[in-house]
Amino acid sequence: MKASLDQASLDDVERRLAAHDVHLERAYPGDDGTRQPVHTVYVPAHRYAAGLARDWGAQALTVVEAQGTDALLDAVGVRDDLREAVAAQVERKLATEPIEDLRIDLEDGYGTHPDADEDEVAAAAAAALRTELDAGGATPFVGIRFKCFERPTRARGLRTLDVFVSTLAASGGLPDGLVLTLPKVTGVVQVEAMVAVCERLEEANGLPAGRLRFEVQVETPQSILDSAGTATVARMIHAGAGRVSGLHYGTYDYSASLGIAAAYQSMEHPAADLAKEVMQLAAAGTGVRLSDGSTNVLPVGDDAQVRAAWAGHGRLVRRSLERGFYQGWDLHPAQLPSRFAATYAFYREGFEPAAERLSNYVNEVAGAVLDEPATAKALAWYLKRGVDCGALGADEIVERTGLQPAELTAIVTRPLGG
């Protein structure tokens, strides 16, 4: 068969695309397949102490016992055939790992205090975390939220960040799951400044270059759309020089900044969905993880109030998962049961069809659905996330698909077209 393009033409295409190839490899490396927590729990720094996660788990179990497991499963809408499994998994989770990601809050949850007091609280938080790390009781992911880089709070936020990181580093090193949270970001230049701060903290504390990473909280209109009409959040990711680990949506600050009345501020408001869709587009392919926000309707009060709040929270958790946001914020111990029940039901409901489709794809078996490589990655990610959070067992994946954990991760991290 005659071909019209000679080698010189092919070489010309390679030359034209060489720089773009490098850009794609650097800017869109894909996800690394490591665990992502299903939630972040925010706790005011002055209320944080060693053992807090265990205490939250105990409080959550007490609420479930008081209401009854059936009330929780009914509120969240767990399917009849999954109730026994989900109930057992939730109970086990609350007893063993009730908090996956803990954020010690020195911003909104802490407020404004004299400098000496905040210095003391930041240092005490680092010391309490060291106690937990040494005892093996720390949450898998943990860190602090410090005050934002706007002019009135900039110096205080940097001081708090320095005290916490330096105290923790001096006491025995930093945990693998350390997370730093930069709130209320309004411009790319603030992300660039945070990169410079991380570099200086690493140098001052003898840390390896690139050790410190941070998540950006999307809580302002300027973080979505800048004055030139461009998607600021996309530029922030790439300005982070590989240090931006996540984008976290802040429900109430963002809603309030748009002038939405308090009664209508919600994770499912159309304005919230628009912001999160922009975040999703900006993060796609970069390896930066996404987190939805929180609901401030807490499961407290009489039985009806608790169950109604569980139902609302569980519905919002499920909604986020269905839209590709696999993490959210929790603000109260009684939100943990509905978080885990909704999350486990999501993965257990979809386990059989996802496992069958992935098995058919890997083994080249014709099935009712013709899946593409990109969909195979999504199926593998779904199953791996289920294993990571405790909804699915690795043995179940092996039995149903024949894939060992390392093979599942390999599919997740495989470049498309590779």
mmCIF file with all atom_site columns, N, CA and C in Angstrom, residues 43-87:
data_model
loop_
_atom_site.group_PDB
_atom_site.id
_atom_site.type_symbol
_atom_site.label_atom_id
_atom_site.label_alt_id
_atom_site.label_comp_id
_atom_site.label_asym_id
_atom_site.label_entity_id
_atom_site.label_seq_id
_atom_site.pdbx_PDB_ins_code
_atom_site.Cartn_x
_atom_site.Cartn_y
_atom_site.Cartn_z
_atom_site.occupancy
_atom_site.B_iso_or_equiv
_atom_site.pdbx_formal_charge
_atom_site.auth_seq_id
_atom_site.auth_comp_id
_atom_site.auth_asym_id
_atom_site.auth_atom_id
_atom_site.pdbx_PDB_model_num
ATOM 1   N N  . VAL A 1 43 ? -10.848 20.603 63.148 1.00 0.00 ? 43 VAL A N  1
ATOM 2   C CA . VAL A 1 43 ? -10.958 20.751 64.597 1.00 0.00 ? 43 VAL A CA 1
ATOM 3   C C  . VAL A 1 43 ? -10.204 22.017 65.012 1.00 0.00 ? 43 VAL A C  1
ATOM 4   N N  . PRO A 1 44 ? -10.844 22.932 65.748 1.00 0.00 ? 44 PRO A N  1
ATOM 5   C CA . PRO A 1 44 ? -10.132 24.121 66.231 1.00 0.00 ? 44 PRO A CA 1
ATOM 6   C C  . PRO A 1 44 ? -8.875  23.729 67.008 1.00 0.00 ? 44 PRO A C  1
ATOM 7   N N  . ALA A 1 45 ? -7.793  24.410 66.734 1.00 0.00 ? 45 ALA A N  1
ATOM 8   C CA . ALA A 1 45 ? -6.498  24.005 67.291 1.00 0.00 ? 45 ALA A CA 1
ATOM 9   C C  . ALA A 1 45 ? -6.498  23.971 68.810 1.00 0.00 ? 45 ALA A C  1
ATOM 10  N N  . HIS A 1 46 ? -7.221  24.875 69.447 1.00 0.00 ? 46 HIS A N  1
ATOM 11  C CA . HIS A 1 46 ? -7.210  24.906 70.908 1.00 0.00 ? 46 HIS A CA 1
ATOM 12  C C  . HIS A 1 46 ? -8.010  23.753 71.521 1.00 0.00 ? 46 HIS A C  1
ATOM 13  N N  . ARG A 1 47 ? -8.735  22.997 70.652 1.00 0.00 ? 47 ARG A N  1
ATOM 14  C CA . ARG A 1 47 ? -9.479  21.823 71.141 1.00 0.00 ? 47 ARG A CA 1
ATOM 15  C C  . ARG A 1 47 ? -8.806  20.516 70.728 1.00 0.00 ? 47 ARG A C  1
ATOM 16  N N  . TYR A 1 48 ? -7.693  20.631 70.063 1.00 0.00 ? 48 TYR A N  1
ATOM 17  C CA . TYR A 1 48 ? -6.994  19.429 69.609 1.00 0.00 ? 48 TYR A CA 1
ATOM 18  C C  . TYR A 1 48 ? -6.080  18.902 70.709 1.00 0.00 ? 48 TYR A C  1
ATOM 19  N N  . ALA A 1 49 ? -6.088  17.593 70.875 1.00 0.00 ? 49 ALA A N  1
ATOM 20  C CA . ALA A 1 49 ? -5.194  16.930 71.819 1.00 0.00 ? 49 ALA A CA 1
ATOM 21  C C  . ALA A 1 49 ? -4.967  15.514 71.333 1.00 0.00 ? 49 ALA A C  1
ATOM 22  N N  . ALA A 1 50 ? -3.905  14.904 71.786 1.00 0.00 ? 50 ALA A N  1
ATOM 23  C CA . ALA A 1 50 ? -3.645  13.511 71.430 1.00 0.00 ? 50 ALA A CA 1
ATOM 24  C C  . ALA A 1 50 ? -4.848  12.659 71.833 1.00 0.00 ? 50 ALA A C  1
ATOM 25  N N  . GLY A 1 51 ? -5.256  11.757 70.949 1.00 0.00 ? 51 GLY A N  1
ATOM 26  C CA . GLY A 1 51 ? -6.396  10.908 71.223 1.00 0.00 ? 51 GLY A CA 1
ATOM 27  C C  . GLY A 1 51 ? -7.712  11.451 70.722 1.00 0.00 ? 51 GLY A C  1
ATOM 28  N N  . LEU A 1 52 ? -7.692  12.594 70.045 1.00 0.00 ? 52 LEU A N  1
ATOM 29  C CA . LEU A 1 52 ? -8.942  13.208 69.599 1.00 0.00 ? 52 LEU A CA 1
ATOM 30  C C  . LEU A 1 52 ? -9.700  12.298 68.630 1.00 0.00 ? 52 LEU A C  1
ATOM 31  N N  . ALA A 1 53 ? -9.005  11.677 67.688 1.00 0.00 ? 53 ALA A N  1
ATOM 32  C CA . ALA A 1 53 ? -9.684  10.815 66.712 1.00 0.00 ? 53 ALA A CA 1
ATOM 33  C C  . ALA A 1 53 ? -10.388 9.660  67.412 1.00 0.00 ? 53 ALA A C  1
ATOM 34  N N  . ARG A 1 54 ? -9.725  9.060  68.368 1.00 0.00 ? 54 ARG A N  1
ATOM 35  C CA . ARG A 1 54 ? -10.342 7.963  69.129 1.00 0.00 ? 54 ARG A CA 1
ATOM 36  C C  . ARG A 1 54 ? -11.592 8.449  69.861 1.00 0.00 ? 54 ARG A C  1
ATOM 37  N N  . ASP A 1 55 ? -11.510 9.652  70.435 1.00 0.00 ? 55 ASP A N  1
ATOM 38  C CA . ASP A 1 55 ? -12.660 10.215 71.140 1.00 0.00 ? 55 ASP A CA 1
ATOM 39  C C  . ASP A 1 55 ? -13.821 10.485 70.189 1.00 0.00 ? 55 ASP A C  1
ATOM 40  N N  . TRP A 1 56 ? -13.525 10.992 68.999 1.00 0.00 ? 56 TRP A N  1
ATOM 41  C CA . TRP A 1 56 ? -14.573 11.236 68.013 1.00 0.00 ? 56 TRP A CA 1
ATOM 42  C C  . TRP A 1 56 ? -15.240 9.922  67.605 1.00 0.00 ? 56 TRP A C  1
ATOM 43  N N  . GLY A 1 57 ? -14.440 8.883  67.435 1.00 0.00 ? 57 GLY A N  1
ATOM 44  C CA . GLY A 1 57 ? -15.002 7.586  67.084 1.00 0.00 ? 57 GLY A CA 1
ATOM 45  C C  . GLY A 1 57 ? -15.936 7.069  68.159 1.00 0.00 ? 57 GLY A C  1
ATOM 46  N N  . ALA A 1 58 ? -15.527 7.235  69.426 1.00 0.00 ? 58 ALA A N  1
ATOM 47  C CA . ALA A 1 58 ? -16.362 6.787  70.539 1.00 0.00 ? 58 ALA A CA 1
ATOM 48  C C  . ALA A 1 58 ? -17.671 7.576  70.590 1.00 0.00 ? 58 ALA A C  1
ATOM 49  N N  . GLN A 1 59 ? -17.578 8.887  70.368 1.00 0.00 ? 59 GLN A N  1
ATOM 50  C CA . GLN A 1 59 ? -18.795 9.701  70.358 1.00 0.00 ? 59 GLN A CA 1
ATOM 51  C C  . GLN A 1 59 ? -19.725 9.289  69.219 1.00 0.00 ? 59 GLN A C  1
ATOM 52  N N  . ALA A 1 60 ? -19.144 9.015  68.057 1.00 0.00 ? 60 ALA A N  1
ATOM 53  C CA . ALA A 1 60 ? -19.947 8.600  66.908 1.00 0.00 ? 60 ALA A CA 1
ATOM 54  C C  . ALA A 1 60 ? -20.659 7.281  67.184 1.00 0.00 ? 60 ALA A C  1
ATOM 55  N N  . LEU A 1 61 ? -19.944 6.337  67.783 1.00 0.00 ? 61 LEU A N  1
ATOM 56  C CA . LEU A 1 61 ? -20.548 5.046  68.112 1.00 0.00 ? 61 LEU A CA 1
ATOM 57  C C  . LEU A 1 61 ? -21.670 5.204  69.127 1.00 0.00 ? 61 LEU A C  1
ATOM 58  N N  . THR A 1 62 ? -21.497 6.119  70.056 1.00 0.00 ? 62 THR A N  1
ATOM 59  C CA . THR A 1 62 ? -22.535 6.365  71.057 1.00 0.00 ? 62 THR A CA 1
ATOM 60  C C  . THR A 1 62 ? -23.818 6.870  70.400 1.00 0.00 ? 62 THR A C  1
ATOM 61  N N  . VAL A 1 63 ? -23.676 7.754  69.426 1.00 0.00 ? 63 VAL A N  1
ATOM 62  C CA . VAL A 1 63 ? -24.852 8.271  68.723 1.00 0.00 ? 63 VAL A CA 1
ATOM 63  C C  . VAL A 1 63 ? -25.541 7.153  67.947 1.00 0.00 ? 63 VAL A C  1
ATOM 64  N N  . VAL A 1 64 ? -24.761 6.302  67.284 1.00 0.00 ? 64 VAL A N  1
ATOM 65  C CA . VAL A 1 64 ? -25.353 5.192  66.531 1.00 0.00 ? 64 VAL A CA 1
ATOM 66  C C  . VAL A 1 64 ? -26.081 4.242  67.474 1.00 0.00 ? 64 VAL A C  1
ATOM 67  N N  . GLU A 1 65 ? -25.474 3.954  68.608 1.00 0.00 ? 65 GLU A N  1
ATOM 68  C CA . GLU A 1 65 ? -26.115 3.067  69.578 1.00 0.00 ? 65 GLU A CA 1
ATOM 69  C C  . GLU A 1 65 ? -27.411 3.674  70.104 1.00 0.00 ? 65 GLU A C  1
ATOM 70  N N  . ALA A 1 66 ? -27.396 4.991  70.321 1.00 0.00 ? 66 ALA A N  1
ATOM 71  C CA . ALA A 1 66 ? -28.592 5.653  70.843 1.00 0.00 ? 66 ALA A CA 1
ATOM 72  C C  . ALA A 1 66 ? -29.728 5.655  69.827 1.00 0.00 ? 66 ALA A C  1
ATOM 73  N N  . GLN A 1 67 ? -29.396 5.845  68.564 1.00 0.00 ? 67 GLN A N  1
ATOM 74  C CA . GLN A 1 67 ? -30.415 5.906  67.519 1.00 0.00 ? 67 GLN A CA 1
ATOM 75  C C  . GLN A 1 67 ? -30.778 4.521  66.975 1.00 0.00 ? 67 GLN A C  1
ATOM 76  N N  . GLY A 1 68 ? -29.816 3.619  67.017 1.00 0.00 ? 68 GLY A N  1
ATOM 77  C CA . GLY A 1 68 ? -29.989 2.304  66.426 1.00 0.00 ? 68 GLY A CA 1
ATOM 78  C C  . GLY A 1 68 ? -29.384 2.257  65.036 1.00 0.00 ? 68 GLY A C  1
ATOM 79  N N  . THR A 1 69 ? -28.695 1.167  64.734 1.00 0.00 ? 69 THR A N  1
ATOM 80  C CA . THR A 1 69 ? -28.047 1.032  63.431 1.00 0.00 ? 69 THR A CA 1
ATOM 81  C C  . THR A 1 69 ? -29.058 1.105  62.297 1.00 0.00 ? 69 THR A C  1
ATOM 82  N N  . ASP A 1 70 ? -30.228 0.536  62.495 1.00 0.00 ? 70 ASP A N  1
ATOM 83  C CA . ASP A 1 70 ? -31.251 0.567  61.452 1.00 0.00 ? 70 ASP A CA 1
ATOM 84  C C  . ASP A 1 70 ? -31.651 1.996  61.112 1.00 0.00 ? 70 ASP A C  1
ATOM 85  N N  . ALA A 1 71 ? -31.690 2.858  62.109 1.00 0.00 ? 71 ALA A N  1
ATOM 86  C CA . ALA A 1 71 ? -32.057 4.257  61.857 1.00 0.00 ? 71 ALA A CA 1
ATOM 87  C C  . ALA A 1 71 ? -31.011 4.925  60.958 1.00 0.00 ? 71 ALA A C  1
ATOM 88  N N  . LEU A 1 72 ? -29.743 4.620  61.212 1.00 0.00 ? 72 LEU A N  1
ATOM 89  C CA . LEU A 1 72 ? -28.671 5.170  60.366 1.00 0.00 ? 72 LEU A CA 1
ATOM 90  C C  . LEU A 1 72 ? -28.799 4.664  58.933 1.00 0.00 ? 72 LEU A C  1
ATOM 91  N N  . LEU A 1 73 ? -28.967 3.351  58.783 1.00 0.00 ? 73 LEU A N  1
ATOM 92  C CA . LEU A 1 73 ? -29.050 2.766  57.443 1.00 0.00 ? 73 LEU A CA 1
ATOM 93  C C  . LEU A 1 73 ? -30.290 3.253  56.704 1.00 0.00 ? 73 LEU A C  1
ATOM 94  N N  . ASP A 1 74 ? -31.386 3.419  57.431 1.00 0.00 ? 74 ASP A N  1
ATOM 95  C CA . ASP A 1 74 ? -32.606 3.952  56.819 1.00 0.00 ? 74 ASP A CA 1
ATOM 96  C C  . ASP A 1 74 ? -32.388 5.390  56.349 1.00 0.00 ? 74 ASP A C  1
ATOM 97  N N  . ALA A 1 75 ? -31.754 6.178  57.213 1.00 0.00 ? 75 ALA A N  1
ATOM 98  C CA . ALA A 1 75 ? -31.549 7.590  56.883 1.00 0.00 ? 75 ALA A CA 1
ATOM 99  C C  . ALA A 1 75 ? -30.681 7.757  55.645 1.00 0.00 ? 75 ALA A C  1
ATOM 100 N N  . VAL A 1 76 ? -29.646 6.939  55.543 1.00 0.00 ? 76 VAL A N  1
ATOM 101 C CA . VAL A 1 76 ? -28.709 7.047  54.423 1.00 0.00 ? 76 VAL A CA 1
ATOM 102 C C  . VAL A 1 76 ? -29.247 6.341  53.182 1.00 0.00 ? 76 VAL A C  1
ATOM 103 N N  . GLY A 1 77 ? -30.202 5.442  53.365 1.00 0.00 ? 77 GLY A N  1
ATOM 104 C CA . GLY A 1 77 ? -30.785 4.747  52.226 1.00 0.00 ? 77 GLY A CA 1
ATOM 105 C C  . GLY A 1 77 ? -29.963 3.579  51.724 1.00 0.00 ? 77 GLY A C  1
ATOM 106 N N  . VAL A 1 78 ? -29.392 2.825  52.649 1.00 0.00 ? 78 VAL A N  1
ATOM 107 C CA . VAL A 1 78 ? -28.579 1.667  52.263 1.00 0.00 ? 78 VAL A CA 1
ATOM 108 C C  . VAL A 1 78 ? -29.484 0.554  51.752 1.00 0.00 ? 78 VAL A C  1
ATOM 109 N N  . ARG A 1 79 ? -29.120 -0.028 50.643 1.00 0.00 ? 79 ARG A N  1
ATOM 110 C CA . ARG A 1 79 ? -29.905 -1.087 50.008 1.00 0.00 ? 79 ARG A CA 1
ATOM 111 C C  . ARG A 1 79 ? -30.042 -2.293 50.936 1.00 0.00 ? 79 ARG A C  1
ATOM 112 N N  . ASP A 1 80 ? -31.180 -2.966 50.890 1.00 0.00 ? 80 ASP A N  1
ATOM 113 C CA . ASP A 1 80 ? -31.474 -4.055 51.824 1.00 0.00 ? 80 ASP A CA 1
ATOM 114 C C  . ASP A 1 80 ? -30.398 -5.137 51.832 1.00 0.00 ? 80 ASP A C  1
ATOM 115 N N  . ASP A 1 81 ? -29.917 -5.528 50.660 1.00 0.00 ? 81 ASP A N  1
ATOM 116 C CA . ASP A 1 81 ? -28.958 -6.625 50.599 1.00 0.00 ? 81 ASP A CA 1
ATOM 117 C C  . ASP A 1 81 ? -27.562 -6.224 51.062 1.00 0.00 ? 81 ASP A C  1
ATOM 118 N N  . LEU A 1 82 ? -27.355 -4.933 51.314 1.00 0.00 ? 82 LEU A N  1
ATOM 119 C CA . LEU A 1 82 ? -26.035 -4.464 51.741 1.00 0.00 ? 82 LEU A CA 1
ATOM 120 C C  . LEU A 1 82 ? -26.007 -4.015 53.198 1.00 0.00 ? 82 LEU A C  1
ATOM 121 N N  . ARG A 1 83 ? -27.146 -4.027 53.854 1.00 0.00 ? 83 ARG A N  1
ATOM 122 C CA . ARG A 1 83 ? -27.234 -3.437 55.192 1.00 0.00 ? 83 ARG A CA 1
ATOM 123 C C  . ARG A 1 83 ? -26.316 -4.119 56.204 1.00 0.00 ? 83 ARG A C  1
ATOM 124 N N  . GLU A 1 84 ? -26.291 -5.423 56.210 1.00 0.00 ? 84 GLU A N  1
ATOM 125 C CA . GLU A 1 84 ? -25.460 -6.131 57.183 1.00 0.00 ? 84 GLU A CA 1
ATOM 126 C C  . GLU A 1 84 ? -23.983 -5.812 56.986 1.00 0.00 ? 84 GLU A C  1
ATOM 127 N N  . ALA A 1 85 ? -23.526 -5.853 55.732 1.00 0.00 ? 85 ALA A N  1
ATOM 128 C CA . ALA A 1 85 ? -22.115 -5.587 55.453 1.00 0.00 ? 85 ALA A CA 1
ATOM 129 C C  . ALA A 1 85 ? -21.755 -4.148 55.789 1.00 0.00 ? 85 ALA A C  1
ATOM 130 N N  . VAL A 1 86 ? -22.587 -3.196 55.370 1.00 0.00 ? 86 VAL A N  1
ATOM 131 C CA . VAL A 1 86 ? -22.291 -1.785 55.622 1.00 0.00 ? 86 VAL A CA 1
ATOM 132 C C  . VAL A 1 86 ? -22.305 -1.487 57.115 1.00 0.00 ? 86 VAL A C  1
ATOM 133 N N  . ALA A 1 87 ? -23.273 -2.037 57.845 1.00 0.00 ? 87 ALA A N  1
ATOM 134 C CA . ALA A 1 87 ? -23.340 -1.801 59.291 1.00 0.00 ? 87 ALA A CA 1
ATOM 135 C C  . ALA A 1 87 ? -22.070 -2.290 59.983 1.00 0.00 ? 87 ALA A C  1
#
